[in-house]
Coordinates of C-alpha atoms in Angstrom, one line a residue:
Chain E
M1 CA 15.6 -16.6 24.1
T2 CA 15.9 -16.1 20.0
L3 CA 13.8 -14.2 17.9
E4 CA 12.9 -17.1 16.0
E5 CA 12.0 -18.9 19.3
A6 CA 10.4 -15.9 20.7
L7 CA 7.5 -16.3 17.7
R8 CA 6.2 -19.8 18.2
P9 CA 3.1 -20.8 19.1
G10 CA 2.7 -20.7 22.7
T11 CA 5.5 -18.8 23.6
A12 CA 3.7 -15.6 24.3
Q13 CA 5.6 -14.1 28.3
A14 CA 2.7 -12.5 30.2
H15 CA 4.7 -10.3 32.5
R16 CA 8.1 -9.5 31.3
P17 CA 10.0 -7.4 28.6
Q18 CA 10.2 -9.2 24.6
I19 CA 12.2 -8.2 22.2
L20 CA 9.2 -10.2 18.6
P21 CA 9.9 -9.5 15.3
A22 CA 6.7 -7.3 13.9
G23 CA 6.5 -7.2 10.4
G24 CA 9.3 -6.4 7.7
N25 CA 11.5 -4.2 9.2
G26 CA 10.2 -3.9 12.4
L27 CA 11.1 -5.2 15.9
L28 CA 8.5 -4.9 18.4
V29 CA 9.4 -4.0 22.5
R30 CA 7.1 -5.3 24.7
F31 CA 6.3 -5.0 28.7
A32 CA 3.6 -7.3 29.3
L33 CA 0.2 -8.3 27.5
V34 CA -2.3 -6.5 29.7
A35 CA -2.9 -2.7 29.8
E36 CA -1.1 -3.0 33.8
P37 CA -0.3 0.4 35.4
R38 CA 3.5 -1.0 35.4
A39 CA 3.7 -1.9 32.0
I40 CA 2.8 1.4 30.9
A41 CA 4.7 3.2 32.7
A42 CA 8.0 0.9 31.6
A43 CA 6.7 1.7 27.8
Q44 CA 6.4 5.3 28.6
S45 CA 10.0 5.6 29.8
F46 CA 11.5 3.0 27.7
H47 CA 10.1 5.0 24.5
Q48 CA 11.6 8.6 25.4
R49 CA 15.2 6.4 26.1
V50 CA 15.1 5.3 22.7
T51 CA 13.9 8.7 21.4
E52 CA 17.2 9.8 23.2
S53 CA 19.5 7.3 21.8
D54 CA 20.1 7.9 18.5
L55 CA 19.9 4.5 17.7
A56 CA 21.7 4.1 13.8
G57 CA 19.8 2.5 11.3
L58 CA 16.3 3.1 13.4
R59 CA 13.4 5.0 10.9
E60 CA 10.4 4.8 12.9
I61 CA 9.9 4.8 16.8
V62 CA 5.4 4.3 17.5
P63 CA 4.4 4.0 21.0
S64 CA 1.4 1.7 22.2
L65 CA -0.1 1.1 25.7
V66 CA 2.4 -1.5 26.8
S67 CA 5.1 -2.1 23.7
V68 CA 7.2 0.5 21.3
L69 CA 7.5 -0.4 17.8
L70 CA 10.4 0.3 15.7
R71 CA 11.2 -0.5 12.2
F72 CA 14.8 -0.4 10.8
D73 CA 16.5 0.8 7.8
P74 CA 17.6 -2.9 6.0
E75 CA 20.4 -1.3 4.7
A76 CA 21.5 0.3 7.6
V77 CA 21.5 -2.5 9.4
T78 CA 20.1 -6.1 10.1
R79 CA 16.9 -7.7 11.6
A80 CA 19.5 -9.0 14.1
E81 CA 21.7 -6.1 14.8
M82 CA 19.2 -4.0 15.6
A83 CA 17.2 -6.2 18.0
E84 CA 20.7 -6.9 19.9
R85 CA 21.1 -2.7 20.0
L86 CA 17.8 -3.0 21.8
E87 CA 18.6 -5.7 23.8
T88 CA 21.7 -3.5 25.9
L89 CA 18.9 -0.9 25.9
L90 CA 16.6 -3.1 27.9
S91 CA 19.7 -4.3 30.2
E92 CA 19.7 -0.8 31.7
A93 CA 17.1 -0.5 33.4
D94 CA 14.6 -1.8 34.8
W95 CA 12.0 -1.0 33.3
L96 CA 9.3 -2.7 35.1
S97 CA 9.7 -1.0 38.2
A98 CA 11.1 2.5 37.5
A99 CA 9.7 5.6 37.8
P100 CA 8.2 7.2 34.8
H101 CA 9.1 10.2 33.9
P102 CA 7.2 13.5 34.9
A103 CA 5.4 14.9 31.5
Q104 CA 6.7 17.8 29.9
R105 CA 3.8 19.5 28.8
V106 CA 0.4 19.3 30.3
W107 CA -3.1 19.9 28.2
H108 CA -6.2 21.7 30.3
L109 CA -8.8 20.4 28.0
P110 CA -12.4 21.6 28.1
V111 CA -15.3 18.9 28.7
A112 CA -18.6 19.3 28.7
L113 CA -19.6 15.5 30.8
G114 CA -22.7 14.4 30.9
G115 CA -26.3 15.5 29.2
D116 CA -26.3 15.8 25.3
H117 CA -22.5 15.7 25.1
G118 CA -22.6 12.8 27.0
P119 CA -25.3 10.3 26.9
D120 CA -23.8 7.0 28.5
L121 CA -22.3 9.1 31.4
E122 CA -25.3 7.9 33.8
E123 CA -25.0 4.5 32.8
A124 CA -21.3 3.9 32.8
A125 CA -21.1 5.7 36.5
K126 CA -23.9 3.0 37.2
L127 CA -21.3 0.0 35.9
A128 CA -18.1 2.0 37.8
G129 CA -20.4 1.6 41.1
L130 CA -20.6 5.6 41.3
S131 CA -23.0 8.5 41.1
P132 CA -23.4 10.9 38.0
Q133 CA -21.4 13.5 40.3
A134 CA -18.9 11.3 41.5
A135 CA -18.0 9.6 38.6
I136 CA -17.5 13.8 36.7
D137 CA -15.2 14.7 40.1
E138 CA -13.3 11.3 40.3
I139 CA -12.5 11.8 36.5
T140 CA -11.9 15.5 36.4
A141 CA -9.6 14.7 39.2
T142 CA -7.9 12.0 37.4
P143 CA -4.0 13.3 36.3
L144 CA -4.1 11.8 33.0
S145 CA -1.2 10.7 30.4
V146 CA -1.6 10.2 26.9
L147 CA -1.1 6.3 26.6
A148 CA -0.6 6.1 22.9
I149 CA -1.9 8.2 19.5
G150 CA -3.7 5.1 16.9
F151 CA -6.3 3.6 15.5
A152 CA -7.9 7.1 13.9
P153 CA -5.4 10.2 13.1
G154 CA -4.2 11.9 16.2
Q155 CA -6.2 9.8 18.7
P156 CA -5.9 9.6 21.6
Y157 CA -5.5 6.7 24.5
L158 CA -5.7 8.5 27.7
G159 CA -5.1 6.9 31.0
L160 CA -5.7 4.9 33.2
L161 CA -8.6 6.1 35.3
P162 CA -9.1 4.0 39.2
E163 CA -9.4 -0.1 38.7
H164 CA -13.7 0.4 39.3
W165 CA -13.1 2.3 35.5
N166 CA -12.0 -1.5 34.4
L167 CA -15.5 -1.4 32.2
A168 CA -16.1 -3.9 29.5
R169 CA -17.4 -2.6 26.1
R170 CA -21.0 -1.9 25.7
S171 CA -22.7 -4.9 23.8
E172 CA -24.2 -3.3 21.2
L173 CA -22.3 -1.0 19.0
N174 CA -23.2 3.1 19.8
P175 CA -23.4 3.0 15.7
R176 CA -22.3 6.8 15.8
V177 CA -19.8 9.2 18.6
P178 CA -19.7 13.0 17.0
K179 CA -16.0 13.8 16.5
G180 CA -14.8 14.8 19.7
A181 CA -16.6 12.4 21.6
L182 CA -14.7 11.4 25.1
C183 CA -16.0 8.2 25.1
V184 CA -14.2 5.4 28.6
A185 CA -13.5 1.5 29.0
V186 CA -11.3 -0.3 29.8
R187 CA -9.9 2.2 32.5
Q188 CA -9.1 4.2 29.1
L189 CA -10.6 7.2 27.2
V190 CA -10.3 7.7 24.4
L191 CA -11.4 11.4 22.2
F192 CA -12.2 10.8 18.9
A193 CA -10.7 12.0 15.5
N194 CA -13.8 11.8 13.4
A195 CA -17.7 10.4 13.8
S196 CA -17.3 7.0 14.3
P197 CA -19.3 3.9 15.5
T198 CA -17.6 2.5 18.3
G199 CA -18.5 0.2 21.3
W200 CA -17.2 2.7 24.0
H201 CA -19.5 4.5 26.6
Q202 CA -19.7 8.1 25.5
I203 CA -19.6 10.3 28.3
A204 CA -18.3 13.9 26.9
R205 CA -17.9 15.9 24.0
T206 CA -14.8 18.4 23.4
A207 CA -14.4 21.0 21.0
F208 CA -10.7 19.6 20.4
D209 CA -9.6 18.6 17.0
V210 CA -6.9 15.9 17.7
F211 CA -6.1 16.0 14.0
R212 CA -5.7 18.8 11.5
P213 CA -3.9 18.0 8.3
D214 CA -3.6 21.3 6.9
Q215 CA -1.9 22.1 9.6
S216 CA 2.5 22.2 10.3
D217 CA 1.9 20.4 13.8
P218 CA -0.8 17.9 12.4
V219 CA -1.3 16.0 15.6
P220 CA -1.1 18.6 19.1
L221 CA -0.7 15.4 21.6
H222 CA 2.0 13.0 22.1
A223 CA 2.1 10.0 23.8
G224 CA 3.8 11.1 27.3
D225 CA 2.1 13.9 27.5
E226 CA -0.5 14.7 29.9
V227 CA -4.6 15.7 30.0
R228 CA -6.7 17.5 33.1
L229 CA -10.0 17.4 32.1
A230 CA -11.9 21.0 32.9
P231 CA -15.2 20.7 32.6
V232 CA -17.4 23.3 31.4
S233 CA -21.2 23.3 30.8
G234 CA -23.4 21.9 27.8
T235 CA -24.0 25.5 26.8
E236 CA -20.5 27.0 27.2
M237 CA -19.5 23.1 25.0
D238 CA -22.1 24.4 22.2
A239 CA -20.9 27.8 22.3
L240 CA -16.9 26.1 21.8
L241 CA -18.1 23.7 19.1
K242 CA -20.1 26.7 17.2
A243 CA -16.4 29.1 17.7
G244 CA -15.4 26.5 15.2
D245 CA -11.4 26.7 16.7
P246 CA -9.2 24.1 16.7
M247 CA -7.8 24.1 20.0
G248 CA -12.1 23.9 21.5
G249 CA -10.8 26.3 25.0
A250 CA -7.8 23.9 25.9
R251 CA -4.3 25.7 26.6
C252 CA -1.0 23.7 26.9
E253 CA 1.5 24.5 29.4
V254 CA 4.8 23.5 28.9
R255 CA 7.2 22.1 31.9
S256 CA 10.3 23.6 33.2
Chain P
M1 CA 3.4 25.4 -17.7
S2 CA 1.4 23.0 -16.1
D3 CA -1.9 23.8 -17.9
G4 CA -2.6 20.3 -18.6
S5 CA -5.5 18.8 -16.9
V6 CA -7.3 15.2 -16.8
I7 CA -11.5 15.6 -17.1
L8 CA -12.9 12.6 -15.3
R9 CA -16.2 11.1 -16.7
A10 CA -18.2 8.5 -15.7
L11 CA -16.2 7.4 -13.2
G12 CA -16.5 3.8 -11.6
P13 CA -18.0 3.7 -7.6
S14 CA -14.2 4.1 -6.0
V15 CA -11.7 5.9 -8.2
S16 CA -9.1 7.9 -6.7
V17 CA -5.6 9.3 -6.5
Q18 CA -3.0 7.4 -4.6
D19 CA 0.6 7.3 -4.5
M20 CA 3.3 5.5 -2.3
G21 CA 1.9 6.6 1.1
R22 CA 2.3 8.6 4.3
P23 CA 5.0 5.8 5.3
G24 CA 6.3 7.2 8.9
R25 CA 3.6 8.8 10.5
M26 CA 2.4 5.4 12.7
A27 CA 2.6 7.0 15.8
Q28 CA 0.8 10.0 15.0
G29 CA -2.2 7.0 14.5
I30 CA -1.8 7.5 10.0
S31 CA -1.4 4.1 8.7
R32 CA 0.7 4.1 5.3
G33 CA -2.5 4.4 2.9
G34 CA -1.5 5.1 -0.6
A35 CA -1.5 2.3 -3.5
V36 CA -2.9 -0.8 -2.2
D37 CA -1.1 -2.2 -5.1
P38 CA 2.6 -0.2 -4.7
L39 CA 4.1 -2.6 -7.8
A40 CA 1.4 -1.1 -9.7
L41 CA 2.6 2.1 -9.5
V42 CA 6.3 1.1 -9.8
E43 CA 5.3 -0.7 -13.6
A44 CA 3.7 2.2 -14.7
A45 CA 7.2 4.3 -13.4
A46 CA 8.9 1.9 -15.5
L47 CA 7.0 1.9 -18.3
L48 CA 7.3 5.8 -18.5
G49 CA 10.8 5.9 -18.1
S50 CA 10.2 8.2 -14.7
R51 CA 12.9 8.1 -11.9
K52 CA 10.0 7.8 -8.9
P53 CA 6.6 6.2 -8.8
L54 CA 4.0 8.4 -9.6
P55 CA 0.8 9.4 -8.4
A56 CA -1.6 7.4 -10.2
L57 CA -5.4 7.1 -10.0
E58 CA -6.4 3.8 -8.3
M59 CA -9.5 2.5 -9.8
A60 CA -11.2 -0.1 -7.7
V61 CA -13.1 -3.1 -10.2
S62 CA -13.8 0.0 -13.5
G63 CA -12.6 3.0 -14.6
G64 CA -14.6 5.6 -16.1
R65 CA -13.9 7.6 -19.1
F66 CA -11.0 10.3 -19.2
E67 CA -10.0 13.3 -21.4
V68 CA -6.6 15.1 -21.2
T69 CA -6.3 18.9 -22.4
A70 CA -2.9 18.7 -23.5
P71 CA -0.7 15.4 -25.3
T72 CA 0.6 13.1 -22.6
R73 CA 2.1 9.3 -22.6
I74 CA -0.4 7.3 -20.2
A75 CA 0.7 3.5 -18.2
L76 CA -1.9 1.3 -17.5
T77 CA -0.8 -0.7 -15.0
G78 CA -2.3 -3.5 -11.8
A79 CA -5.4 -5.5 -12.7
P80 CA -6.3 -5.6 -16.1
M81 CA -9.3 -3.8 -17.7
Q82 CA -10.8 -3.7 -20.6
A83 CA -9.2 0.3 -21.7
E84 CA -10.0 1.7 -25.6
L85 CA -8.4 4.7 -27.1
D86 CA -11.5 6.4 -29.3
G87 CA -13.1 3.0 -30.0
R88 CA -9.2 1.3 -30.5
P89 CA -8.3 -1.3 -27.9
L90 CA -5.5 -0.8 -25.6
R91 CA -2.7 -3.2 -24.6
W92 CA -3.2 -3.3 -20.8
G93 CA 0.5 -3.2 -18.8
A94 CA 2.1 -1.0 -21.3
S95 CA 2.3 2.8 -22.0
H96 CA -0.1 4.6 -24.5
R97 CA 0.0 8.1 -26.3
M98 CA -3.0 10.0 -26.0
E99 CA -4.3 13.6 -27.3
P100 CA -6.7 15.9 -26.7
G101 CA -10.0 15.2 -27.7
E102 CA -9.6 11.5 -27.4
V103 CA -11.7 9.7 -24.8
L104 CA -9.7 7.0 -23.5
S105 CA -12.6 4.3 -21.2
I106 CA -11.7 1.9 -19.2
G107 CA -14.2 -0.8 -18.2
A108 CA -14.7 -3.8 -15.5
A109 CA -11.3 -5.3 -14.8
R110 CA -11.1 -8.8 -16.2
A111 CA -9.5 -10.2 -13.4
G112 CA -7.9 -8.5 -9.6
M113 CA -9.6 -5.9 -8.2
F114 CA -7.6 -2.1 -8.6
G115 CA -6.0 -0.9 -11.9
Y116 CA -4.1 2.1 -11.9
L117 CA -4.3 5.0 -14.9
T118 CA -0.4 6.8 -14.6
F119 CA -0.1 9.9 -16.7
A120 CA 3.5 10.9 -17.4
G121 CA 3.8 14.1 -15.9
G122 CA 1.9 13.0 -12.5
I123 CA -0.7 14.3 -10.8
E124 CA -0.9 17.7 -9.4
T125 CA -3.1 17.8 -7.0
P126 CA -2.1 19.6 -3.4
E127 CA -0.3 17.5 -1.2
V128 CA -1.3 16.8 2.8
L129 CA 0.7 15.2 4.8
G130 CA 4.0 15.0 1.4
S131 CA 1.4 12.7 -0.1
R132 CA -1.7 12.7 -2.6
S133 CA -2.8 9.8 -1.3
A134 CA -6.1 10.4 -0.5
H135 CA -6.7 8.3 2.9
L136 CA -10.7 7.5 2.8
A137 CA -10.1 6.3 6.6
A138 CA -8.9 9.3 8.3
G139 CA -10.7 11.8 6.3
I140 CA -7.9 12.9 4.4
G141 CA -9.5 13.8 0.6
S142 CA -12.1 11.5 -0.9
A143 CA -13.0 9.6 -3.5
L144 CA -12.9 11.2 -7.0
E145 CA -16.6 11.9 -8.8
S146 CA -17.4 12.4 -12.3
G147 CA -17.1 15.7 -13.6
A148 CA -13.8 16.7 -12.0
R149 CA -10.7 17.9 -13.2
L150 CA -6.9 17.4 -11.8
P151 CA -4.3 19.2 -13.0
L152 CA -1.4 16.9 -14.5
G153 CA 2.3 17.3 -14.8
V154 CA 4.3 18.1 -18.3
D155 CA 5.0 15.0 -20.3
P156 CA 8.7 15.4 -20.1
E157 CA 8.9 13.1 -23.2
P158 CA 5.7 12.7 -24.6
D159 CA 7.1 11.5 -28.0
A160 CA 8.6 8.4 -26.3
P161 CA 7.7 4.9 -27.7
S162 CA 4.7 3.0 -26.1
M163 CA 6.6 0.4 -23.9
V164 CA 5.1 -3.2 -23.1
L165 CA 5.8 -5.3 -19.6
T166 CA 4.3 -8.3 -18.2
Q167 CA 3.2 -7.5 -15.2
D168 CA 4.3 -10.1 -12.4
D169 CA 0.8 -12.3 -11.1
R170 CA -0.5 -11.3 -8.8
F171 CA -4.5 -11.6 -9.8
S172 CA -5.4 -14.5 -9.2
G173 CA -4.9 -15.6 -5.2
G174 CA -2.0 -18.4 -4.9
T175 CA 0.1 -18.3 -1.9
L176 CA 1.2 -15.4 0.8
R177 CA 4.4 -15.8 2.6
I178 CA 3.9 -15.0 6.6
I179 CA 6.3 -14.6 9.3
P180 CA 4.9 -14.8 12.6
G181 CA 4.2 -11.7 15.2
P182 CA 4.0 -10.2 18.2
Q183 CA 1.1 -12.2 19.2
T184 CA 2.0 -15.6 17.4
G185 CA 2.3 -16.5 21.0
L186 CA -1.1 -16.6 22.3
F187 CA -2.0 -19.3 19.5
D188 CA -1.1 -23.1 20.5
E189 CA 1.0 -24.9 17.8
A190 CA -2.0 -26.3 16.0
T191 CA -4.0 -23.4 15.8
F192 CA -1.1 -22.1 13.7
S193 CA 0.0 -25.1 11.7
R194 CA -3.9 -25.1 11.0
L195 CA -4.0 -21.2 9.4
T196 CA -0.9 -22.9 6.5
T197 CA -2.2 -25.9 6.2
T198 CA -6.2 -24.5 5.2
E199 CA -7.3 -23.3 2.0
F200 CA -8.8 -19.5 2.1
I201 CA -11.1 -17.5 -0.2
R202 CA -11.6 -13.9 -0.2
A203 CA -15.3 -13.0 1.4
R204 CA -17.3 -10.6 0.0
Q205 CA -16.2 -7.7 2.6
G206 CA -12.8 -5.7 1.6
N207 CA -11.6 -2.9 0.6
R208 CA -8.2 -0.8 1.5
Q209 CA -8.3 -1.4 4.7
G210 CA -8.4 -5.1 4.9
V211 CA -10.0 -8.2 3.2
A212 CA -11.7 -11.0 5.4
L213 CA -10.6 -14.5 4.1
E214 CA -13.5 -17.5 4.6
S215 CA -12.7 -21.7 4.5
D216 CA -14.3 -24.4 5.8
A217 CA -11.8 -25.0 8.7
P218 CA -12.9 -24.7 12.6
A219 CA -12.4 -21.5 14.0
L220 CA -8.8 -20.0 14.7
T221 CA -8.8 -18.6 17.9
S222 CA -6.6 -18.3 21.0
D223 CA -7.9 -18.9 24.5
K224 CA -5.5 -16.2 25.8
A225 CA -6.7 -12.8 24.0
K226 CA -9.1 -12.2 26.8
G227 CA -8.5 -8.9 27.7
L228 CA -5.1 -8.3 25.9
A229 CA -3.8 -4.7 25.8
S230 CA -4.5 -3.1 22.5
D231 CA -1.5 -2.8 20.3
V232 CA 0.1 -1.4 16.9
I233 CA -1.2 -3.1 13.6
F234 CA 0.4 -2.3 10.3
E235 CA -0.4 -3.5 6.8
G236 CA 0.0 -7.7 6.2
D237 CA -1.0 -8.0 9.4
I238 CA -3.6 -11.1 9.7
Q239 CA -6.1 -10.4 12.5
M240 CA -8.3 -13.1 13.9
T241 CA -11.8 -11.5 14.7
G242 CA -13.9 -13.0 17.7
A243 CA -15.6 -15.3 15.7
G244 CA -12.0 -17.4 14.6
T245 CA -11.5 -16.0 10.4
P246 CA -9.0 -13.8 9.2
Y247 CA -8.6 -10.1 8.0
V248 CA -5.7 -9.1 6.2
L249 CA -4.8 -5.0 6.6
L250 CA -3.6 -3.4 3.8
A251 CA -2.3 -0.2 3.5
E252 CA -5.2 2.1 5.0
C253 CA -6.1 0.0 8.5
Q254 CA -6.0 1.2 11.7
T255 CA -3.0 2.1 13.5
I256 CA -4.2 0.6 16.7
G257 CA -6.3 -2.9 17.0
G258 CA -7.4 -5.0 19.7
Y259 CA -7.5 -8.6 18.3
P260 CA -4.7 -10.8 18.3
R261 CA -2.7 -11.4 14.9
I262 CA -1.2 -14.9 14.7
G263 CA 1.4 -13.6 11.8
T264 CA 2.2 -11.0 9.0
V265 CA 2.4 -11.4 5.5
L266 CA 5.2 -10.2 3.5
P267 CA 5.1 -7.1 1.6
C268 CA 5.8 -8.2 -1.0
D269 CA 2.9 -10.5 -1.2
L270 CA -0.3 -7.7 -0.1
P271 CA -0.1 -7.1 -3.4
R272 CA -2.0 -10.8 -3.9
V273 CA -4.2 -10.0 -1.1
A274 CA -5.1 -6.8 -2.4
Q275 CA -5.9 -8.0 -6.0
A276 CA -7.9 -11.1 -4.8
A277 CA -11.6 -10.8 -6.3
P278 CA -13.8 -12.6 -3.5
G279 CA -14.4 -16.1 -4.1
T280 CA -10.4 -16.3 -5.2
K281 CA -8.4 -19.2 -3.5
L282 CA -5.5 -17.9 -1.2
Q283 CA -3.6 -19.8 1.1
F284 CA -0.5 -19.0 3.5
K285 CA 3.3 -20.3 3.6
A286 CA 5.3 -19.6 6.6
V287 CA 8.9 -18.7 6.2
T288 CA 11.9 -17.6 8.5
L289 CA 12.8 -14.6 9.4
D290 CA 16.2 -14.4 7.6
E291 CA 13.7 -15.3 4.2
A292 CA 11.4 -12.5 5.0
D293 CA 13.5 -10.0 4.7
A294 CA 15.4 -10.5 1.7
L295 CA 12.3 -10.4 0.3
T296 CA 11.3 -7.0 1.3
P297 CA 12.8 -5.0 -1.3
R298 CA 12.5 -1.4 -1.7
W299 CA 10.7 0.0 -4.2
E300 CA 14.4 1.5 -6.3
A301 CA 15.1 -2.1 -6.6
Q302 CA 11.8 -3.3 -7.6
L303 CA 12.2 -0.3 -10.4
Q304 CA 15.6 -1.8 -11.4
A305 CA 13.8 -5.3 -11.9
Q306 CA 10.7 -3.6 -14.0
R307 CA 13.0 -1.5 -16.5
A308 CA 15.1 -4.5 -16.8
K309 CA 11.5 -6.3 -18.7
L310 CA 10.8 -3.4 -21.1
R311 CA 9.8 -4.2 -25.1
P312 CA 8.6 -1.5 -27.1
L313 CA 5.0 -2.0 -27.5
I314 CA 4.2 -2.5 -31.3
R315 CA 0.6 -2.0 -32.6
D316 CA -1.3 -4.5 -33.5
P317 CA -1.3 -4.3 -37.2
H318 CA -5.6 -5.2 -37.7
D319 CA -5.7 -1.9 -35.6
I320 CA -3.8 0.4 -38.4
H321 CA -6.3 1.3 -41.5
D322 CA -3.0 2.6 -44.1
L323 CA -1.2 -0.8 -43.6
L324 CA 1.0 0.3 -46.0
G325 CA 2.2 3.3 -44.9
Y326 CA 3.5 0.5 -42.0
Q327 CA 6.5 -1.0 -41.7
L328 CA 5.6 -4.9 -42.5
I329 CA 8.3 -6.0 -39.9
S330 CA 7.0 -4.4 -37.1
G331 CA 3.7 -6.3 -38.4
V332 CA 5.6 -10.0 -38.3
T333 CA 6.8 -9.0 -34.8
A334 CA 3.3 -7.7 -33.5
G335 CA 2.4 -11.2 -34.4
R336 CA 4.2 -12.6 -31.6
E337 CA 3.7 -10.0 -29.2
L338 CA 0.5 -10.2 -28.8
E339 CA -0.4 -13.5 -28.2
E340 CA 1.5 -12.7 -24.4
E341 CA -2.0 -12.5 -21.9
N342 CA -0.9 -9.6 -19.4
G343 CA -0.8 -12.1 -17.0

């Protein structure tokens, strides 16, 4: 399919890698339309491959849940040439059945679940068909992956949780969750960069600051990192919040 | 020796420092931000003889009063606004010299939404992540408040003559060229074709993140958008909300979104979206990828094009108190110059 053909109305492919034009100087490699595990793993592996490939004329690589956006320098390469180079990379593997590479970095992140720091935990657990304690146990036992950074600066989408966490967003917007709120919906967790209205369910709070504009590494979490949630009490979280350290008690383990 | 500064007084509701923003940081969740009408910064650079766009004061709908502590040239670009220096009317789309003690008053926009006030030495507030732009949605910087003082760089050529250029008209709506995007395939042919045949008006809802459009046409929705994974979104994207009304994303948009996007407005036509006041008519026209790629110039090329349009600004004889001290030949030219509208 040519780039122009792929853009015709009615041609979206649900379960097949596609190279699609994406705005001025952009191409999107997309593995599926929905956030299914195979497509998420494929996007992560392909992101790693394209990052290592050092493609000439490539200016920006933006990983997302099931896709990777590539921005090119039009003075160095045409859209068609860049699409061809991506096609060559894509043909190297069957990305949708490839096993993902293990994460190089593992974050251990203190969180206070439920209570004042997670006012929607009980409701969310009920929607998932679990008791509050079973919900806490399951969420903290699941190795999470940073699926994408976005929406707001540094803000991670974490997942995937087991299928029964495929919760719809709340019918009424939560007018304001605090910075550091950990919220659940559609098998994912989002750790809010700033206080924000949201349709997601707030189940926990962290003191970890995902965006530090005045530091040399303003966005500590990277797509592909693993995250493990370490439960702490509400009182301990209050102390971490009061201490004001942007790490919020988190620790980053680097695997060799 | 940067001892100059600008003092801000009686500011309008939304005045902020903006430059070309922070491109290349989408993977960190940071959209470009920066001026919503980058062409206005390029116009200012041309007028002030700068080799690159300078940080400016972006003024939404209305400006304020300004004083400087050292002589400097200024450029007034973007949406044309009422402007006076010590009561003397100033031409928009032009550069002017400003002395300490003089009061620059910038009032309401006569057309468009965002006017820009640029100082020839630049604004020297600290950079955050490589830019001086306030990114309100990301929580970087903030709108400016009356009484603030901002440091200015030294004007390298304060005695250079005032210049004027005819601004590209982008303040009264018109046609927005679009290309289809990764999610156009979710919409059927009839819906996409209705997008390009419908006349829209800019709705009241809008800011630096994006603007909503309205029309009498039936909702432009997709029945394939259910359960769609969130995906990257960027400046120019036309998001279709659940209600089926288009929302065009601007410089300060989010970087990931869940609504399907029916297409993308070309970067060269985005200032036309940002500058459309509520009620302005806009329509979409699909172009091919090849046409689009030819229409995506870098600012360097735009700057060259703006420089080619520069003319010396000749003062209106009616403003000159001592006509005898003035060369009348210039006065003759001035009449013609002043008939031109700012566009």
